[in-house]
PDB file of C-alpha atoms in Angstrom:
ATOM      1  CA  ASP Z   1      44.382 -22.953   4.803  1.00 61.00           C
ATOM      2  CA  ASN Z   2      43.791 -26.329   3.128  1.00 74.00           C
ATOM      3  CA  ASP Z   3      41.282 -27.829   5.514  1.00 77.00           C
ATOM      4  CA  ALA Z   4      39.894 -31.119   4.163  1.00 78.00           C
ATOM      5  CA  ARG Z   5      36.632 -30.466   6.012  1.00 73.00           C
ATOM      6  CA  ILE Z   6      35.901 -27.459   3.802  1.00 76.00           C
ATOM      7  CA  GLY Z   7      35.388 -27.738   0.086  1.00 75.00           C
ATOM      8  CA  LEU Z   8      34.240 -25.666  -2.840  1.00 78.00           C
ATOM      9  CA  CYS Z   9      31.903 -27.469  -5.220  1.00 73.00           C
ATOM     10  CA  GLY Z  10      32.945 -25.386  -8.204  1.00 79.00           C
ATOM     11  CA  THR Z  11      30.681 -25.203 -11.209  1.00 85.00           C
ATOM     12  CA  PHE Z  12      28.350 -27.977 -12.252  1.00 84.00           C
ATOM     13  CA  PRO Z  13      25.303 -28.376 -14.492  1.00 88.00           C
ATOM     14  CA  GLY Z  14      22.089 -27.111 -12.919  1.00 82.00           C
ATOM     15  CA  SER Z  15      20.556 -30.547 -13.335  1.00 85.00           C
ATOM     16  CA  GLU Z  16      23.032 -31.856 -10.742  1.00 89.00           C
ATOM     17  CA  ILE Z  17      22.146 -29.370  -7.969  1.00 86.00           C
ATOM     18  CA  TYR Z  18      20.371 -31.903  -5.755  1.00 85.00           C
ATOM     19  CA  LYS Z  19      23.167 -34.449  -6.214  1.00 89.00           C
ATOM     20  CA  VAL Z  20      25.707 -31.835  -5.130  1.00 89.00           C
ATOM     21  CA  LEU Z  21      23.579 -30.672  -2.195  1.00 86.00           C
ATOM     22  CA  SER Z  22      23.068 -34.251  -1.000  1.00 84.00           C
ATOM     23  CA  GLY Z  23      26.836 -34.571  -0.705  1.00 85.00           C
ATOM     24  CA  ILE Z  24      27.345 -31.640   1.672  1.00 84.00           C
ATOM     25  CA  ASP Z  25      26.484 -31.065   5.311  1.00 84.00           C
ATOM     26  CA  VAL Z  26      26.095 -27.285   5.249  1.00 88.00           C
ATOM     27  CA  LEU Z  27      25.773 -24.698   2.485  1.00 91.00           C
ATOM     28  CA  VAL Z  28      27.564 -21.509   3.556  1.00 93.00           C
ATOM     29  CA  MET Z  29      26.863 -18.237   1.757  1.00 93.00           C
ATOM     30  CA  PRO Z  30      28.722 -15.424   3.590  1.00 93.00           C
ATOM     31  CA  SER Z  31      27.741 -12.611   1.228  1.00 92.00           C
ATOM     32  CA  THR Z  32      28.633  -9.060   2.182  1.00 89.00           C
ATOM     33  CA  TRP Z  33      26.090  -7.427  -0.143  1.00 88.00           C
ATOM     34  CA  ALA Z  34      22.407  -7.833  -0.929  1.00 87.00           C
ATOM     35  CA  GLU Z  35      21.540 -10.853  -3.044  1.00 85.00           C
ATOM     36  CA  ASN Z  36      18.703 -11.434  -5.485  1.00 80.00           C
ATOM     37  CA  SER Z  37      17.092 -14.610  -4.117  1.00 75.00           C
ATOM     38  CA  PRO Z  38      19.915 -17.011  -5.052  1.00 85.00           C
ATOM     39  CA  LEU Z  39      18.577 -20.180  -6.646  1.00 83.00           C
ATOM     40  CA  VAL Z  40      21.203 -22.275  -4.873  1.00 87.00           C
ATOM     41  CA  LEU Z  41      19.704 -21.128  -1.565  1.00 89.00           C
ATOM     42  CA  LEU Z  42      16.172 -21.975  -2.735  1.00 84.00           C
ATOM     43  CA  ASN Z  43      17.352 -25.413  -3.826  1.00 85.00           C
ATOM     44  CA  ALA Z  44      19.200 -25.987  -0.553  1.00 87.00           C
ATOM     45  CA  LEU Z  45      16.075 -25.136   1.434  1.00 85.00           C
ATOM     46  CA  ALA Z  46      13.972 -27.375  -0.815  1.00 81.00           C
ATOM     47  CA  SER Z  47      16.395 -30.268  -0.290  1.00 82.00           C
ATOM     48  CA  ARG Z  48      16.561 -29.632   3.462  1.00 83.00           C
ATOM     49  CA  THR Z  49      20.279 -28.889   3.385  1.00 86.00           C
ATOM     50  CA  MET Z  50      21.449 -26.865   6.388  1.00 87.00           C
ATOM     51  CA  VAL Z  51      22.233 -23.289   5.311  1.00 92.00           C
ATOM     52  CA  VAL Z  52      24.316 -20.574   6.908  1.00 95.00           C
ATOM     53  CA  VAL Z  53      23.793 -17.254   5.162  1.00 95.00           C
ATOM     54  CA  SER Z  54      24.583 -13.618   5.806  1.00 96.00           C
ATOM     55  CA  ASP Z  55      21.792 -11.514   7.211  1.00 95.00           C
ATOM     56  CA  VAL Z  56      21.419  -9.505   4.005  1.00 94.00           C
ATOM     57  CA  LYS Z  57      18.413  -8.692   1.838  1.00 91.00           C
ATOM     58  CA  GLY Z  58      17.555 -11.390  -0.635  1.00 89.00           C
ATOM     59  CA  MET Z  59      18.636 -14.210   1.673  1.00 91.00           C
ATOM     60  CA  ALA Z  60      17.567 -13.290   5.197  1.00 91.00           C
ATOM     61  CA  GLU Z  61      13.897 -13.285   4.148  1.00 87.00           C
ATOM     62  CA  MET Z  62      14.174 -16.964   3.210  1.00 86.00           C
ATOM     63  CA  VAL Z  63      15.777 -18.208   6.412  1.00 87.00           C
ATOM     64  CA  ASP Z  64      14.128 -18.369   9.807  1.00 84.00           C
ATOM     65  CA  ASP Z  65      17.220 -18.178  12.050  1.00 88.00           C
ATOM     66  CA  GLY Z  66      17.633 -21.348  14.077  1.00 83.00           C
ATOM     67  CA  ILE Z  67      14.702 -23.028  12.326  1.00 81.00           C
ATOM     68  CA  SER Z  68      15.399 -23.313   8.593  1.00 82.00           C
ATOM     69  CA  GLY Z  69      19.056 -22.315   8.836  1.00 88.00           C
ATOM     70  CA  ARG Z  70      21.354 -19.840  10.498  1.00 92.00           C
ATOM     71  CA  LEU Z  71      21.890 -16.131   9.860  1.00 96.00           C
ATOM     72  CA  VAL Z  72      25.268 -14.480  10.459  1.00 97.00           C
ATOM     73  CA  ARG Z  73      26.340 -10.845  10.461  1.00 96.00           C
ATOM     74  CA  PRO Z  74      27.752  -9.910   7.040  1.00 95.00           C
ATOM     75  CA  GLY Z  75      31.487  -9.301   6.988  1.00 94.00           C
ATOM     76  CA  ASP Z  76      31.974 -10.739  10.490  1.00 95.00           C
ATOM     77  CA  PRO Z  77      34.363 -13.722  10.375  1.00 94.00           C
ATOM     78  CA  LEU Z  78      34.061 -14.285  14.142  1.00 96.00           C
ATOM     79  CA  CYS Z  79      30.291 -14.625  13.912  1.00 95.00           C
ATOM     80  CA  LEU Z  80      30.584 -16.963  10.911  1.00 95.00           C
ATOM     81  CA  GLY Z  81      33.304 -19.020  12.624  1.00 93.00           C
ATOM     82  CA  SER Z  82      31.419 -19.387  15.889  1.00 94.00           C
ATOM     83  CA  THR Z  83      28.231 -20.378  14.027  1.00 93.00           C
ATOM     84  CA  LEU Z  84      30.079 -23.039  12.045  1.00 91.00           C
ATOM     85  CA  LEU Z  85      31.832 -24.249  15.195  1.00 90.00           C
ATOM     86  CA  ASP Z  86      28.470 -24.534  16.935  1.00 89.00           C
ATOM     87  CA  ILE Z  87      27.120 -26.588  14.023  1.00 87.00           C
ATOM     88  CA  THR Z  88      30.143 -28.923  14.048  1.00 84.00           C
ATOM     89  CA  ARG Z  89      29.797 -29.425  17.797  1.00 84.00           C
ATOM     90  CA  HIS Z  90      26.236 -30.585  17.218  1.00 78.00           C
ATOM     91  CA  ARG Z  91      26.951 -32.511  14.024  1.00 72.00           C
ATOM     92  CA  ASP Z  92      24.784 -35.434  15.131  1.00 70.00           C
ATOM     93  CA  GLY Z  93      21.805 -33.067  15.103  1.00 66.00           C
ATOM     94  CA  LEU Z  94      22.187 -32.284  11.383  1.00 68.00           C
ATOM     95  CA  GLN Z  95      20.360 -35.445  10.352  1.00 65.00           C
ATOM     96  CA  SER Z  96      17.411 -34.858  12.671  1.00 65.00           C
ATOM     97  CA  TRP Z  97      17.419 -31.175  11.690  1.00 66.00           C
ATOM     98  CA  SER Z  98      17.108 -32.037   7.991  1.00 66.00           C
ATOM     99  CA  GLU Z  99      14.213 -34.392   8.722  1.00 68.00           C
ATOM    100  CA  THR Z 100      12.194 -31.812  10.648  1.00 66.00           C
ATOM    101  CA  VAL Z 101      13.144 -28.465   9.088  1.00 67.00           C
ATOM    102  CA  THR Z 102      10.479 -26.304   7.562  1.00 64.00           C
ATOM    103  CA  THR Z 103      11.030 -23.088   5.710  1.00 62.00           C
ATOM    104  CA  PRO Z 104       8.851 -19.998   5.747  1.00 58.00           C
ATOM    105  CA  TYR Z 105       9.812 -19.457   2.121  1.00 58.00           C
ATOM    106  CA  THR Z 106       7.538 -21.688   0.065  1.00 62.00           C
ATOM    107  CA  THR Z 107       8.265 -20.412  -3.428  1.00 65.00           C
ATOM    108  CA  THR Z 108      10.063 -22.992  -5.547  1.00 68.00           C
ATOM    109  CA  PRO Z 109      12.423 -22.009  -8.363  1.00 68.00           C
ATOM    110  CA  LEU Z 110       9.696 -23.036 -10.835  1.00 77.00           C
ATOM    111  CA  ASP Z 111       7.134 -20.792  -9.064  1.00 77.00           C
ATOM    112  CA  TYR Z 112       9.607 -17.930  -9.183  1.00 74.00           C
ATOM    113  CA  ALA Z 113      10.302 -18.510 -12.895  1.00 81.00           C
ATOM    114  CA  ARG Z 114       6.562 -18.505 -13.625  1.00 84.00           C
ATOM    115  CA  ARG Z 115       6.124 -15.215 -11.765  1.00 83.00           C
ATOM    116  CA  VAL Z 116       8.946 -13.599 -13.709  1.00 85.00           C
ATOM    117  CA  GLN Z 117       7.584 -14.965 -16.989  1.00 87.00           C
ATOM    118  CA  THR Z 118       4.123 -13.596 -16.200  1.00 87.00           C
ATOM    119  CA  LEU Z 119       5.583 -10.173 -15.420  1.00 85.00           C
ATOM    120  CA  TYR Z 120       7.515 -10.061 -18.685  1.00 86.00           C
ATOM    121  CA  GLN Z 121       4.519 -11.251 -20.690  1.00 84.00           C
ATOM    122  CA  GLY Z 122       2.385  -8.559 -19.056  1.00 80.00           C
ATOM    123  CA  ALA Z 123       4.978  -5.889 -19.772  1.00 83.00           C
ATOM    124  CA  LEU Z 124       5.172  -6.947 -23.416  1.00 82.00           C
ATOM    125  CA  ARG Z 125       1.385  -6.927 -23.780  1.00 78.00           C
ATOM    126  CA  LEU Z 126       1.182  -3.525 -22.124  1.00 77.00           C
ATOM    127  CA  ALA Z 127       3.873  -2.218 -24.462  1.00 74.00           C
ATOM    128  CA  ASN Z 128       1.742  -3.475 -27.363  1.00 74.00           C
ATOM    129  CA  GLY Z 129      -1.338  -1.706 -26.000  1.00 68.00           C
ATOM    130  CA  THR Z 130      -3.081  -4.827 -24.675  1.00 57.00           C
ATOM    131  CA  LYS Z 131      -4.700  -4.674 -21.263  1.00 56.00           C
ATOM    132  CA  VAL Z 132      -3.443  -7.442 -18.980  1.00 53.00           C
ATOM    133  CA  TYR Z 133      -5.196  -8.729 -15.874  1.00 54.00           C
ATOM    134  CA  SER Z 134      -3.281 -11.649 -14.395  1.00 53.00           C
ATOM    135  CA  ARG Z 135      -4.201 -11.344 -10.720  1.00 51.00           C
ATOM    136  CA  ASP Z 136      -5.371 -14.964 -10.526  1.00 52.00           C
ATOM    137  CA  GLN Z 137      -2.144 -16.411 -11.970  1.00 47.00           C
ATOM    138  CA  TYR Z 138      -0.276 -15.998  -8.690  1.00 43.00           C
ATOM    139  CA  PRO Z 139      -0.728 -14.101  -5.422  1.00 44.00           C
ATOM    140  CA  PRO Z 140       0.430 -10.562  -6.281  1.00 48.00           C
ATOM    141  CA  HIS Z 141       2.423  -8.349  -4.004  1.00 49.00           C
ATOM    142  CA  LYS Z 142      -0.026  -5.995  -2.294  1.00 48.00           C
ATOM    143  CA  ASP Z 143       1.649  -2.973  -3.906  1.00 47.00           C
ATOM    144  CA  ALA Z 144       1.957  -4.460  -7.419  1.00 47.00           C
ATOM    145  CA  ARG Z 145      -0.734  -2.359  -9.063  1.00 45.00           C
ATOM    146  CA  ILE Z 146      -0.646  -0.273 -12.181  1.00 44.00           C
ATOM    147  CA  GLU Z 147      -4.357  -0.147 -12.796  1.00 44.00           C
ATOM    148  CA  SER Z 148      -4.437   3.189 -14.614  1.00 43.00           C
ATOM    149  CA  SER Z 149      -2.449   1.721 -17.494  1.00 45.00           C
ATOM    150  CA  GLY Z 150      -4.440  -1.492 -17.552  1.00 44.00           C
ATOM    151  CA  LEU Z 151      -1.822  -3.783 -15.995  1.00 43.00           C
ATOM    152  CA  LEU Z 152      -2.801  -5.490 -12.772  1.00 44.00           C
ATOM    153  CA  VAL Z 153      -0.360  -8.103 -11.533  1.00 41.00           C
TER     154      VAL Z 153
END
């Protein structure tokens, strides 16, 4: 119940995220529902902190299982426990893992914020009757087209 090897970081200012992440071995996010690209996960990947996350939408797309982290079945404590046990058995590999890990998810929190800002700015301009063409601001999703109304993002 009170295992000293497991700790909750609690709340902290966003400016301290990398300090907090540098003090942990593994970030565990056992969500049982879809997430919306959690920034803590993006920051953990950027800082090369080992992550264990549920195989749910919004997180699974960011983690290449066994490469940039580990995926576990949502709501399955045995799967989570065995994954964490496997990591602790190979604890010496965490350092080499963090030095060599790459992530297929290359969007930084700043990139994501810029994309969201561009979308809102485009929506506001469209609402004001201004045509907006921002295709070159970032690579758009292949289905993100509303050309008939003048918005192309």
